[in-house]
Structure formats: structure tokens, C-alpha cells
mmCIF file of C-alpha atoms in Angstrom:
data_model
loop_
_atom_site.group_PDB
_atom_site.id
_atom_site.type_symbol
_atom_site.label_atom_id
_atom_site.label_comp_id
_atom_site.label_asym_id
_atom_site.label_seq_id
_atom_site.Cartn_x
_atom_site.Cartn_y
_atom_site.Cartn_z
ATOM 1 C CA MET A 1 -95.470 8.019 -47.690
ATOM 2 C CA HIS A 2 -92.457 7.369 -45.305
ATOM 3 C CA LYS A 3 -88.936 7.105 -46.837
ATOM 4 C CA PHE A 4 -86.237 4.630 -46.409
ATOM 5 C CA LYS A 5 -82.831 3.705 -47.720
ATOM 6 C CA TYR A 6 -81.025 0.301 -47.622
ATOM 7 C CA PHE A 7 -77.458 -0.971 -47.978
ATOM 8 C CA ASN A 8 -76.320 -4.498 -48.617
ATOM 9 C CA ASN A 9 -78.544 -7.354 -49.827
ATOM 10 C CA ILE A 10 -81.547 -7.002 -47.436
ATOM 11 C CA ALA A 11 -83.806 -9.869 -47.980
ATOM 12 C CA LYS A 12 -86.826 -8.890 -50.202
ATOM 13 C CA GLU A 13 -89.298 -10.020 -47.373
ATOM 14 C CA GLY A 14 -87.895 -7.126 -45.269
ATOM 15 C CA LEU A 15 -88.225 -4.573 -48.073
ATOM 16 C CA LEU A 16 -91.751 -5.842 -48.741
ATOM 17 C CA THR A 17 -92.638 -5.384 -45.174
ATOM 18 C CA LEU A 18 -91.877 -1.752 -45.458
ATOM 19 C CA SER A 19 -93.414 -1.258 -48.803
ATOM 20 C CA ASN A 20 -96.711 -2.888 -47.604
ATOM 21 C CA ASN A 21 -96.683 -0.236 -44.810
ATOM 22 C CA GLN A 22 -96.554 2.710 -46.974
ATOM 23 C CA PHE A 23 -92.699 3.244 -47.083
ATOM 24 C CA GLU A 24 -90.841 4.108 -50.240
ATOM 25 C CA ILE A 25 -87.170 4.129 -51.235
ATOM 26 C CA ASP A 26 -85.436 7.498 -50.935
ATOM 27 C CA ASP A 27 -81.767 7.846 -50.956
ATOM 28 C CA ILE A 28 -81.666 11.558 -50.413
ATOM 29 C CA LYS A 29 -84.012 12.124 -47.433
ATOM 30 C CA PRO A 30 -84.693 8.796 -45.765
ATOM 31 C CA ASP A 31 -86.547 8.552 -42.416
ATOM 32 C CA ALA A 32 -84.808 5.115 -41.859
ATOM 33 C CA ILE A 33 -81.871 3.242 -42.992
ATOM 34 C CA LEU A 34 -81.585 -0.587 -43.153
ATOM 35 C CA LEU A 35 -78.202 -2.307 -43.407
ATOM 36 C CA ARG A 36 -76.123 -5.352 -42.774
ATOM 37 C CA SER A 37 -72.507 -4.987 -42.920
ATOM 38 C CA HIS A 38 -72.187 -1.447 -44.514
ATOM 39 C CA ALA A 39 -69.935 0.797 -42.578
ATOM 40 C CA LEU A 40 -72.127 3.788 -41.987
ATOM 41 C CA ASN A 41 -70.554 7.235 -41.459
ATOM 42 C CA GLU A 42 -71.746 10.580 -40.209
ATOM 43 C CA SER A 43 -72.014 12.116 -43.546
ATOM 44 C CA GLU A 44 -74.784 9.630 -44.377
ATOM 45 C CA PHE A 45 -76.814 10.975 -41.331
ATOM 46 C CA THR A 46 -79.241 13.279 -43.191
ATOM 47 C CA ASP A 47 -81.401 15.746 -41.208
ATOM 48 C CA SER A 48 -84.510 13.554 -42.136
ATOM 49 C CA LEU A 49 -83.072 10.404 -40.647
ATOM 50 C CA LYS A 50 -84.871 9.092 -37.458
ATOM 51 C CA CYS A 51 -83.657 5.554 -37.061
ATOM 52 C CA ILE A 52 -81.089 2.858 -38.344
ATOM 53 C CA ALA A 53 -82.027 -0.893 -38.303
ATOM 54 C CA ARG A 54 -79.203 -3.434 -38.457
ATOM 55 C CA ALA A 55 -80.251 -6.688 -40.021
ATOM 56 C CA GLY A 56 -78.394 -8.637 -37.430
ATOM 57 C CA ALA A 57 -77.020 -8.414 -33.864
ATOM 58 C CA GLY A 58 -73.792 -6.706 -34.044
ATOM 59 C CA THR A 59 -73.659 -2.862 -34.555
ATOM 60 C CA ASN A 60 -69.899 -2.032 -34.703
ATOM 61 C CA ASN A 61 -70.462 -0.803 -38.232
ATOM 62 C CA ILE A 62 -72.655 1.942 -36.983
ATOM 63 C CA PRO A 63 -71.262 5.068 -34.992
ATOM 64 C CA ILE A 64 -73.630 4.734 -32.079
ATOM 65 C CA ASP A 65 -72.370 7.770 -30.176
ATOM 66 C CA ILE A 66 -73.050 10.030 -33.028
ATOM 67 C CA ALA A 67 -76.421 8.626 -33.749
ATOM 68 C CA THR A 68 -77.385 9.002 -30.089
ATOM 69 C CA ARG A 69 -76.171 12.573 -30.015
ATOM 70 C CA ARG A 70 -78.396 13.352 -32.944
ATOM 71 C CA GLY A 71 -81.449 11.597 -31.568
ATOM 72 C CA ILE A 72 -81.342 8.769 -33.968
ATOM 73 C CA VAL A 73 -82.513 5.298 -32.650
ATOM 74 C CA VAL A 74 -80.332 2.374 -33.631
ATOM 75 C CA PHE A 75 -82.073 -1.056 -33.681
ATOM 76 C CA ASN A 76 -80.496 -4.468 -34.073
ATOM 77 C CA THR A 77 -82.313 -8.030 -34.394
ATOM 78 C CA PRO A 78 -81.204 -10.070 -31.420
ATOM 79 C CA GLY A 79 -82.452 -13.661 -31.711
ATOM 80 C CA ALA A 80 -83.407 -13.396 -35.364
ATOM 81 C CA ASN A 81 -80.570 -15.518 -36.388
ATOM 82 C CA ALA A 82 -80.200 -17.474 -33.226
ATOM 83 C CA ASN A 83 -81.362 -20.806 -34.598
ATOM 84 C CA ALA A 84 -78.816 -20.593 -37.529
ATOM 85 C CA VAL A 85 -75.864 -19.884 -35.084
ATOM 86 C CA LYS A 86 -77.142 -22.547 -32.581
ATOM 87 C CA GLU A 87 -77.178 -25.232 -35.253
ATOM 88 C CA LEU A 88 -73.512 -24.238 -36.380
ATOM 89 C CA VAL A 89 -72.434 -24.632 -32.830
ATOM 90 C CA ILE A 90 -73.681 -28.057 -32.585
ATOM 91 C CA CYS A 91 -72.092 -28.821 -36.041
ATOM 92 C CA GLY A 92 -68.838 -27.437 -34.602
ATOM 93 C CA MET A 93 -69.111 -29.665 -31.587
ATOM 94 C CA LEU A 94 -69.464 -32.748 -33.846
ATOM 95 C CA LEU A 95 -66.798 -31.712 -36.169
ATOM 96 C CA SER A 96 -64.235 -31.379 -33.165
ATOM 97 C CA SER A 97 -65.275 -34.773 -31.769
ATOM 98 C CA ARG A 98 -66.019 -37.402 -34.361
ATOM 99 C CA GLY A 99 -63.136 -37.161 -37.007
ATOM 100 C CA ILE A 100 -65.523 -36.012 -39.629
ATOM 101 C CA LEU A 101 -63.284 -33.842 -41.453
ATOM 102 C CA GLU A 102 -60.119 -36.072 -41.152
ATOM 103 C CA GLY A 103 -62.133 -39.065 -42.423
ATOM 104 C CA ASN A 104 -63.360 -37.099 -45.394
ATOM 105 C CA THR A 105 -59.916 -35.889 -46.129
ATOM 106 C CA PHE A 106 -58.775 -39.608 -45.989
ATOM 107 C CA ILE A 107 -61.491 -40.914 -48.306
ATOM 108 C CA LYS A 108 -60.812 -38.211 -50.914
ATOM 109 C CA SER A 109 -57.029 -39.040 -50.900
ATOM 110 C CA ILE A 110 -57.246 -42.841 -51.533
ATOM 111 C CA ASN A 111 -57.125 -44.238 -55.010
ATOM 112 C CA TYR A 112 -58.143 -47.898 -55.261
ATOM 113 C CA LYS A 113 -59.485 -49.649 -58.479
ATOM 114 C CA ASN A 114 -61.842 -52.036 -56.832
ATOM 115 C CA SER A 115 -64.381 -52.023 -53.981
ATOM 116 C CA GLN A 116 -62.665 -54.770 -52.150
ATOM 117 C CA ASP A 117 -59.423 -52.788 -51.610
ATOM 118 C CA LEU A 118 -61.349 -49.656 -50.807
ATOM 119 C CA ASN A 119 -63.563 -51.375 -48.125
ATOM 120 C CA LYS A 120 -60.307 -52.941 -46.543
ATOM 121 C CA ALA A 121 -58.558 -49.527 -46.569
ATOM 122 C CA MET A 122 -61.609 -48.021 -44.790
ATOM 123 C CA GLU A 123 -61.728 -50.740 -42.237
ATOM 124 C CA ASP A 124 -58.065 -50.521 -41.592
ATOM 125 C CA GLN A 125 -58.127 -46.721 -41.163
ATOM 126 C CA LYS A 126 -61.405 -45.855 -39.420
ATOM 127 C CA LYS A 127 -60.083 -46.541 -35.984
ATOM 128 C CA THR A 128 -57.789 -43.539 -36.676
ATOM 129 C CA PHE A 129 -60.875 -41.276 -36.708
ATOM 130 C CA LYS A 130 -62.503 -42.590 -33.645
ATOM 131 C CA GLY A 131 -64.102 -39.917 -31.670
ATOM 132 C CA ASN A 132 -66.473 -39.306 -28.706
ATOM 133 C CA GLU A 133 -70.161 -38.693 -28.280
ATOM 134 C CA LEU A 134 -71.776 -35.438 -26.993
ATOM 135 C CA SER A 135 -74.111 -37.270 -24.777
ATOM 136 C CA GLY A 136 -72.898 -37.158 -21.258
ATOM 137 C CA LYS A 137 -70.281 -34.423 -21.900
ATOM 138 C CA VAL A 138 -70.243 -30.939 -20.275
ATOM 139 C CA LEU A 139 -71.103 -27.913 -22.354
ATOM 140 C CA GLY A 140 -70.220 -24.411 -21.112
ATOM 141 C CA ILE A 141 -72.057 -21.637 -22.464
ATOM 142 C CA ILE A 142 -70.594 -18.107 -21.709
ATOM 143 C CA GLY A 143 -73.586 -15.855 -22.564
ATOM 144 C CA LEU A 144 -77.067 -16.970 -22.126
ATOM 145 C CA GLY A 145 -78.914 -14.614 -24.435
ATOM 146 C CA SER A 146 -80.927 -15.614 -27.552
ATOM 147 C CA VAL A 147 -78.366 -18.085 -29.061
ATOM 148 C CA GLY A 148 -76.989 -19.270 -25.679
ATOM 149 C CA SER A 149 -80.334 -20.066 -24.194
ATOM 150 C CA LEU A 150 -81.513 -21.846 -27.377
ATOM 151 C CA LEU A 151 -78.130 -23.872 -27.425
ATOM 152 C CA ALA A 152 -78.845 -24.833 -23.888
ATOM 153 C CA GLN A 153 -82.133 -26.263 -24.720
ATOM 154 C CA ASN A 154 -80.966 -28.311 -27.493
ATOM 155 C CA ALA A 155 -77.881 -29.582 -26.018
ATOM 156 C CA SER A 156 -79.962 -30.618 -22.859
ATOM 157 C CA VAL A 157 -82.170 -32.586 -25.087
ATOM 158 C CA MET A 158 -79.004 -34.304 -26.675
ATOM 159 C CA GLY A 159 -77.941 -35.602 -23.175
ATOM 160 C CA MET A 160 -75.280 -32.959 -22.451
ATOM 161 C CA LYS A 161 -74.784 -31.384 -18.997
ATOM 162 C CA ILE A 162 -74.916 -27.684 -19.285
ATOM 163 C CA ILE A 163 -72.971 -25.052 -17.207
ATOM 164 C CA GLY A 164 -73.883 -21.368 -17.986
ATOM 165 C CA PHE A 165 -72.201 -18.103 -17.123
ATOM 166 C CA ASP A 166 -73.935 -14.809 -17.702
ATOM 167 C CA PRO A 167 -73.801 -11.968 -14.991
ATOM 168 C CA TYR A 168 -76.118 -9.837 -17.188
ATOM 169 C CA ILE A 169 -78.693 -12.241 -18.206
ATOM 170 C CA SER A 170 -82.099 -10.686 -19.038
ATOM 171 C CA ILE A 171 -85.354 -11.799 -17.639
ATOM 172 C CA ASP A 172 -86.606 -12.945 -21.211
ATOM 173 C CA ALA A 173 -83.507 -15.125 -21.691
ATOM 174 C CA ALA A 174 -83.932 -16.602 -18.264
ATOM 175 C CA TRP A 175 -87.202 -17.939 -19.040
ATOM 176 C CA MET A 176 -85.696 -19.862 -22.111
ATOM 177 C CA ILE A 177 -83.145 -21.608 -20.124
ATOM 178 C CA PRO A 178 -83.692 -25.282 -19.100
ATOM 179 C CA LYS A 179 -84.098 -25.521 -15.252
ATOM 180 C CA ASP A 180 -81.283 -28.190 -15.007
ATOM 181 C CA VAL A 181 -78.658 -25.768 -16.368
ATOM 182 C CA GLU A 182 -75.969 -25.230 -13.677
ATOM 183 C CA ARG A 183 -75.358 -21.510 -13.122
ATOM 184 C CA ALA A 184 -71.555 -20.809 -12.812
ATOM 185 C CA GLU A 185 -70.590 -18.136 -10.266
ATOM 186 C CA SER A 186 -67.559 -17.291 -12.168
ATOM 187 C CA ILE A 187 -66.019 -17.776 -15.686
ATOM 188 C CA GLU A 188 -63.180 -19.695 -14.159
ATOM 189 C CA TYR A 189 -65.495 -22.426 -12.780
ATOM 190 C CA LEU A 190 -67.240 -22.848 -16.232
ATOM 191 C CA LEU A 191 -63.841 -23.211 -17.917
ATOM 192 C CA SER A 192 -62.356 -25.722 -15.627
ATOM 193 C CA ASN A 193 -65.494 -28.012 -15.643
ATOM 194 C CA SER A 194 -66.538 -27.954 -19.373
ATOM 195 C CA ASP A 195 -65.610 -30.386 -22.077
ATOM 196 C CA TYR A 196 -67.002 -27.953 -24.715
ATOM 197 C CA ILE A 197 -67.002 -24.082 -24.288
ATOM 198 C CA SER A 198 -69.199 -21.946 -26.642
ATOM 199 C CA LEU A 199 -68.915 -18.224 -26.499
ATOM 200 C CA HIS A 200 -72.059 -15.986 -27.024
ATOM 201 C CA VAL A 201 -71.234 -12.546 -25.892
ATOM 202 C CA PRO A 202 -71.223 -9.133 -27.650
ATOM 203 C CA LEU A 203 -67.817 -7.505 -28.461
ATOM 204 C CA SER A 204 -67.099 -4.689 -26.086
ATOM 205 C CA GLU A 205 -64.077 -3.326 -24.164
ATOM 206 C CA SER A 206 -64.919 -5.758 -21.349
ATOM 207 C CA THR A 207 -65.214 -8.874 -23.542
ATOM 208 C CA LYS A 208 -62.249 -8.207 -25.851
ATOM 209 C CA ASP A 209 -59.695 -10.984 -25.287
ATOM 210 C CA LEU A 210 -62.071 -12.624 -22.776
ATOM 211 C CA ILE A 211 -60.177 -15.793 -23.651
ATOM 212 C CA ASP A 212 -56.507 -15.185 -23.446
ATOM 213 C CA LYS A 213 -53.542 -16.468 -21.405
ATOM 214 C CA LYS A 214 -55.243 -15.346 -18.181
ATOM 215 C CA THR A 215 -58.373 -17.245 -18.787
ATOM 216 C CA ILE A 216 -56.989 -20.282 -20.749
ATOM 217 C CA LYS A 217 -55.042 -21.564 -17.738
ATOM 218 C CA PHE A 218 -58.392 -22.379 -16.222
ATOM 219 C CA ILE A 219 -59.534 -24.254 -19.210
ATOM 220 C CA LYS A 220 -59.940 -28.121 -18.547
ATOM 221 C CA LYS A 221 -57.222 -30.051 -20.381
ATOM 222 C CA GLY A 222 -58.488 -31.478 -23.570
ATOM 223 C CA ALA A 223 -61.513 -29.203 -23.988
ATOM 224 C CA ASN A 224 -62.885 -27.819 -27.220
ATOM 225 C CA LEU A 225 -63.467 -24.256 -27.674
ATOM 226 C CA ILE A 226 -66.049 -22.713 -30.055
ATOM 227 C CA ASN A 227 -66.281 -19.061 -31.033
ATOM 228 C CA LEU A 228 -69.052 -18.085 -33.256
ATOM 229 C CA SER A 229 -69.615 -14.648 -31.549
ATOM 230 C CA ARG A 230 -66.903 -12.150 -32.595
ATOM 231 C CA GLY A 231 -63.298 -12.730 -33.353
ATOM 232 C CA PRO A 232 -61.577 -10.335 -30.869
ATOM 233 C CA ILE A 233 -63.388 -12.043 -27.865
ATOM 234 C CA VAL A 234 -60.594 -14.770 -28.298
ATOM 235 C CA ASN A 235 -56.786 -13.872 -28.292
ATOM 236 C CA ASN A 236 -55.940 -16.190 -31.346
ATOM 237 C CA LEU A 237 -52.164 -16.181 -30.589
ATOM 238 C CA ASP A 238 -52.759 -17.302 -26.991
ATOM 239 C CA ILE A 239 -55.107 -20.060 -28.339
ATOM 240 C CA ILE A 240 -52.487 -21.203 -30.921
ATOM 241 C CA GLU A 241 -50.102 -21.518 -27.980
ATOM 242 C CA ALA A 242 -52.618 -23.571 -25.968
ATOM 243 C CA LEU A 243 -53.155 -25.889 -29.021
ATOM 244 C CA SER A 244 -49.467 -26.365 -29.458
ATOM 245 C CA LYS A 245 -49.211 -27.429 -25.788
ATOM 246 C CA GLN A 246 -52.333 -29.688 -26.312
ATOM 247 C CA HIS A 247 -54.052 -27.804 -23.366
ATOM 248 C CA ILE A 248 -56.936 -27.160 -25.907
ATOM 249 C CA LYS A 249 -57.941 -30.042 -28.097
ATOM 250 C CA THR A 250 -59.699 -28.226 -30.767
ATOM 251 C CA PHE A 251 -60.555 -24.531 -31.608
ATOM 252 C CA VAL A 252 -63.572 -23.968 -34.031
ATOM 253 C CA THR A 253 -64.219 -20.445 -35.050
ATOM 254 C CA ASP A 254 -66.087 -18.431 -37.589
ATOM 255 C CA PHE A 255 -63.360 -15.626 -37.729
ATOM 256 C CA PRO A 256 -60.396 -16.943 -39.587
ATOM 257 C CA THR A 257 -57.045 -14.975 -39.379
ATOM 258 C CA LEU A 258 -53.720 -15.532 -41.168
ATOM 259 C CA ASP A 259 -52.291 -16.918 -38.023
ATOM 260 C CA LEU A 260 -55.175 -19.372 -37.571
ATOM 261 C CA ILE A 261 -55.151 -20.365 -41.326
ATOM 262 C CA GLY A 262 -51.273 -21.124 -40.891
ATOM 263 C CA ARG A 263 -52.140 -23.303 -37.931
ATOM 264 C CA ALA A 264 -54.846 -25.105 -39.776
ATOM 265 C CA ASN A 265 -52.574 -25.796 -42.703
ATOM 266 C CA GLN A 266 -50.361 -27.773 -40.499
ATOM 267 C CA TYR A 267 -52.541 -29.182 -37.827
ATOM 268 C CA GLN A 268 -56.067 -30.536 -37.545
ATOM 269 C CA ASP A 269 -56.853 -28.904 -34.228
ATOM 270 C CA VAL A 270 -58.246 -25.738 -35.761
ATOM 271 C CA ILE A 271 -61.607 -25.737 -37.677
ATOM 272 C CA LEU A 272 -62.177 -22.585 -39.670
ATOM 273 C CA LEU A 273 -65.502 -21.399 -41.004
ATOM 274 C CA PRO A 274 -65.809 -18.302 -43.401
ATOM 275 C CA HIS A 275 -68.208 -16.497 -41.073
ATOM 276 C CA LEU A 276 -71.268 -18.776 -41.766
ATOM 277 C CA GLY A 277 -72.994 -18.317 -38.340
ATOM 278 C CA ALA A 278 -75.977 -16.484 -39.601
ATOM 279 C CA SER A 279 -75.639 -17.411 -43.374
ATOM 280 C CA THR A 280 -78.877 -19.243 -43.805
ATOM 281 C CA ARG A 281 -81.951 -18.098 -45.966
ATOM 282 C CA GLU A 282 -83.983 -18.330 -42.954
ATOM 283 C CA ALA A 283 -81.809 -16.157 -40.703
ATOM 284 C CA GLU A 284 -81.432 -13.469 -43.423
ATOM 285 C CA VAL A 285 -85.212 -13.305 -43.756
ATOM 286 C CA ASN A 286 -85.843 -13.259 -40.172
ATOM 287 C CA CYS A 287 -83.281 -10.505 -39.505
ATOM 288 C CA ALA A 288 -84.656 -8.371 -42.411
ATOM 289 C CA VAL A 289 -88.372 -8.645 -41.407
ATOM 290 C CA MET A 290 -87.674 -8.034 -37.816
ATOM 291 C CA ALA A 291 -85.524 -4.860 -38.749
ATOM 292 C CA ALA A 292 -88.327 -3.553 -41.003
ATOM 293 C CA GLU A 293 -91.095 -4.105 -38.370
ATOM 294 C CA GLN A 294 -89.119 -2.246 -35.900
ATOM 295 C CA VAL A 295 -88.671 0.498 -38.302
ATOM 296 C CA ASN A 296 -92.335 0.606 -39.012
ATOM 297 C CA ASP A 297 -93.212 0.649 -35.411
ATOM 298 C CA PHE A 298 -90.983 3.492 -34.461
ATOM 299 C CA ILE A 299 -91.752 5.738 -37.499
ATOM 300 C CA LYS A 300 -95.507 5.347 -37.093
ATOM 301 C CA ASP A 301 -95.933 5.043 -33.355
ATOM 302 C CA GLY A 302 -92.592 5.845 -31.694
ATOM 303 C CA ILE A 303 -92.519 2.395 -30.234
ATOM 304 C CA ILE A 304 -88.931 1.205 -29.603
ATOM 305 C CA THR A 305 -87.821 -2.461 -29.159
ATOM 306 C CA ASN A 306 -84.339 -4.010 -29.426
ATOM 307 C CA SER A 307 -82.461 -0.516 -29.634
ATOM 308 C CA VAL A 308 -78.823 -0.533 -28.686
ATOM 309 C CA ASN A 309 -78.942 3.260 -27.736
ATOM 310 C CA PHE A 310 -82.427 3.961 -26.565
ATOM 311 C CA PRO A 311 -84.714 2.550 -23.925
ATOM 312 C CA ARG A 312 -87.580 0.267 -24.786
ATOM 313 C CA VAL A 313 -90.825 2.120 -24.922
ATOM 314 C CA ARG A 314 -94.402 1.039 -25.900
ATOM 315 C CA LEU A 315 -97.658 2.770 -25.541
ATOM 316 C CA GLY A 316 -100.951 1.860 -26.969
ATOM 317 C CA ARG A 317 -102.418 4.444 -29.307
ATOM 318 C CA THR A 318 -105.590 6.292 -27.715
ATOM 319 C CA THR A 319 -105.739 9.071 -30.381
ATOM 320 C CA LYS A 320 -104.768 9.875 -33.957
ATOM 321 C CA TYR A 321 -102.152 12.332 -32.829
ATOM 322 C CA ARG A 322 -99.097 11.287 -30.977
ATOM 323 C CA LEU A 323 -96.013 13.451 -30.128
ATOM 324 C CA VAL A 324 -92.682 11.731 -30.226
ATOM 325 C CA ILE A 325 -90.171 13.936 -28.470
ATOM 326 C CA ILE A 326 -86.486 12.827 -28.103
ATOM 327 C CA HIS A 327 -84.559 14.846 -25.608
ATOM 328 C CA LYS A 328 -81.773 14.728 -23.013
ATOM 329 C CA ASP A 329 -82.645 13.184 -19.734
ATOM 330 C CA GLU A 330 -82.695 16.299 -17.640
ATOM 331 C CA PRO A 331 -84.847 17.298 -14.598
ATOM 332 C CA GLY A 332 -87.878 19.323 -15.400
ATOM 333 C CA MET A 333 -88.123 18.263 -19.055
ATOM 334 C CA ILE A 334 -91.779 16.635 -18.633
ATOM 335 C CA GLY A 335 -93.038 19.551 -16.771
ATOM 336 C CA ASN A 336 -91.796 21.989 -19.368
ATOM 337 C CA ILE A 337 -93.349 20.076 -22.227
ATOM 338 C CA ALA A 338 -96.643 19.547 -20.430
ATOM 339 C CA SER A 339 -96.830 23.314 -19.690
ATOM 340 C CA GLU A 340 -96.448 24.299 -23.415
ATOM 341 C CA ILE A 341 -99.167 21.744 -24.233
ATOM 342 C CA ALA A 342 -101.533 23.107 -21.404
ATOM 343 C CA GLN A 343 -101.156 26.538 -22.623
ATOM 344 C CA LYS A 344 -102.662 25.704 -26.030
ATOM 345 C CA LYS A 345 -105.652 24.007 -24.063
ATOM 346 C CA LEU A 346 -104.953 20.602 -25.547
ATOM 347 C CA ASN A 347 -105.821 17.532 -23.660
ATOM 348 C CA ILE A 348 -103.155 14.803 -23.126
ATOM 349 C CA THR A 349 -104.966 11.454 -23.032
ATOM 350 C CA ASP A 350 -101.933 9.305 -22.374
ATOM 351 C CA MET A 351 -98.270 9.703 -22.178
ATOM 352 C CA ILE A 352 -95.049 7.716 -21.313
ATOM 353 C CA ASN A 353 -91.416 8.808 -20.643
ATOM 354 C CA LYS A 354 -88.488 6.523 -20.727
ATOM 355 C CA SER A 355 -84.675 7.143 -20.424
ATOM 356 C CA ARG A 356 -81.380 5.451 -20.996
ATOM 357 C CA ASN A 357 -78.179 6.965 -19.808
ATOM 358 C CA ASP A 358 -78.351 10.599 -20.962
ATOM 359 C CA ILE A 359 -80.972 10.083 -23.668
ATOM 360 C CA ALA A 360 -84.850 10.004 -23.270
ATOM 361 C CA ILE A 361 -88.039 9.611 -25.288
ATOM 362 C CA THR A 362 -91.460 10.875 -24.529
ATOM 363 C CA LEU A 363 -94.678 9.867 -26.170
ATOM 364 C CA ILE A 364 -97.758 11.983 -25.738
ATOM 365 C CA ASP A 365 -101.187 11.307 -27.136
ATOM 366 C CA LEU A 366 -103.281 14.364 -27.759
ATOM 367 C CA GLU A 367 -107.021 14.752 -28.606
ATOM 368 C CA GLU A 368 -106.311 17.288 -31.238
ATOM 369 C CA ASN A 369 -103.603 17.790 -33.936
ATOM 370 C CA PRO A 370 -101.041 20.103 -32.625
ATOM 371 C CA GLU A 371 -100.351 23.330 -34.459
ATOM 372 C CA ASP A 372 -96.977 24.226 -35.947
ATOM 373 C CA GLU A 373 -96.583 27.142 -33.364
ATOM 374 C CA LEU A 374 -96.756 24.492 -30.480
ATOM 375 C CA LEU A 375 -94.314 22.258 -32.214
ATOM 376 C CA LYS A 376 -91.865 25.292 -32.542
ATOM 377 C CA LYS A 377 -92.232 26.192 -28.957
ATOM 378 C CA LEU A 378 -91.737 22.545 -27.729
ATOM 379 C CA LYS A 379 -88.578 22.401 -30.121
ATOM 380 C CA ASN A 380 -87.170 25.465 -28.555
ATOM 381 C CA ILE A 381 -87.242 24.017 -24.904
ATOM 382 C CA ALA A 382 -83.642 23.484 -23.872
ATOM 383 C CA ASN A 383 -82.449 19.977 -24.349
ATOM 384 C CA ILE A 384 -85.071 18.949 -26.874
ATOM 385 C CA ILE A 385 -83.420 17.225 -29.753
ATOM 386 C CA SER A 386 -86.231 16.289 -31.974
ATOM 387 C CA ILE A 387 -90.064 16.326 -32.125
ATOM 388 C CA ARG A 388 -92.523 14.989 -34.546
ATOM 389 C CA VAL A 389 -96.230 14.066 -34.840
ATOM 390 C CA CYS A 390 -97.230 10.555 -36.022
#
């Protein structure tokens, strides 16, 4: 049996995926950890730990550098909650356009004793909440990954014109983007030509304060900004200043701060959501199952998909015995490994080596089960981090 440990409320479907694949819970010596928001620290990295799976896209609660140094693969689940986030973006665009929240507040505030007076009050006031339709408007999407590409598909069907900006777009995401999406050569072009701007980029040093005074000046006057990605991607104080000057019409965010709450309590140009982006039952199940499947693939076959610190690697099984070797990406490593195997007169039926930055993984299928002596010799090769048979 393989062992795993989990933190937070992982959907039962994910836990069942592991139990159905001969995994059992072990808090002491787990092979894998599943988590959502739990802030993992190095003291929780046991010698038995081989991988960590985050049931979600962000991994800022996991010390990636430490995991990589120790040869621990870190997975995330990009795309598993994409539909939930996409739907909330569309909701945010509608909330910022149709006077829905203002109208709801008005209705709850009136106190009439008969339907005639109520109907008259509604007819008199509804012009105050008149908004605009999304069809025909321009949506600028910054980041065309799982969420951004799905949003582009749906917004296009709704009659919106789409401008996309993503200098690092993947091939998989490119296939999902409607052909009529206009590609922006710069973020400034997108900002200056969009009625709605939706952010879908990961948080990193390069994306922190992506939207601040320097970029806000390029935003089309009266545009609506939506941030369901990560809070620090937007400089909230600069946004509040832009709202005060009516340069930006409405700011919709899933990441409230005290400053934004203060603004929202006085004005109706800030719409705050309590981190609801992926908060659907379907998204939680999708993330948990996807995380569990990635753990199962790696522990049983050494297969890696959607890792934030290791290369993608896949090799169809040709024998019962597979070596999974994690090592530093140094010259001569494959030759040294193959030499030790050859000395034991074992036949390699198939193998693959992939690297990412300074880390690498090698999968080797052998016709016979390697003895402990060979494993010890392989482990003693310089720059080998870990080795196991699966």
C-alpha cells in the first residue's frame, strides 16, 4: 500500500480516487501530501515524501525551492476550476454593467403598503439603474491559460469582441482560443482598447502590481476592471485613486482589503467578493480528483503532469520494473546510470530523461527486478537525489 496525508477539506471524490488505487492515510510517513490552502513548512517534509499535490492552481503556500532541492515533485491542478472562475467573471461583468446590485439595494430599502405605490416607485426609479449590454463591447483578457481561453470562448458567443494578451501562451491553450480573438502585441494596447479587462495571470515577481499607476494611465476611460486571479497583481491604492478620478468605472475583485472595503462602503464603484472564484462544488471535486490522479500516476509510474517545479514526463510501461531516478541536471548523468545497470547485466527496454532548470528525472524500464546492491550503487552516484522502483 502507498501512503498519503491530506490537509484542509479535500473533496471525498479525490480521497476515494486514492483509496481505490491502494493508497491509505498515513500522517507519519506519507508518500504524498494533498492540500488546498494549508501553509506547508519544511518540518512537514518527511524522508518518505515524494510529491505534493495542490488541489488548485496557486502554490504560494508551498515552499517550492525546498521541495525541488529535496527532489519532491509539486503538482497543481490548472484548469480544474476554470469553468467556475470563468462564470464568475461573466457575473462580474454583468454586475458592473446592469445596476443589479444598486437595484437590489433600492428594492430592499423601500417600504410601501400596497402594490400600486410599489410599482410606481419601481417605474420612477428604474431609469436610475439603467446599464449597458455586453454584446458589442470589447473584453481584454490578460493571460490566456485555462481560464482566459475558456472566457474568450464564452464571451465571443455572447457577441463581445475579444483582445488577448499573453506572451507566454502554451500550445494547449492556443488551441482553445477562438480564431477571431485579436492578439495584442502589448499590454498597453489591450488596456487602451478594452471596455472590460479581466486578469488571469499567476502571481510572480513579474506580475505583482501589474496594474498600477504606470499601466492604469493606458486604461480606456470608463472601463471596468475584474481581478479574480491574485490580489497583489493589482495595486489597490492606485485603483482607488483611478476610481476617484472616474478613470475606471468599476473594479470587481475576489480579494477584498480594508482599503477596498472602505471605498465600497461609500461608493458603488467597487464590487467585492469573498474569494468565491473556485468556490463551487464542481470545482472542488475536479481539483481533488485531478490532484489525486496526478499523485497516483507519479507514485506508481513516475509520470509527471502539471508540475510547477519538475518537467513533464510520460513513458508507457514496457515491463513490471521501472526505476524512477531524480537527479540534478548535470553532464554525464545518463551515462553513469546506464553504466551501473550494464555492469549488472540488466537489459533496459525503454527509458526517458527530462529536465527543467537544474532538476531532472529519468525513467528506466528493466526486464528484471533490480537488486538492492544496484540501487545503492546508483544512489551513490554524484548528484543523484533519490531513486526508487515502482
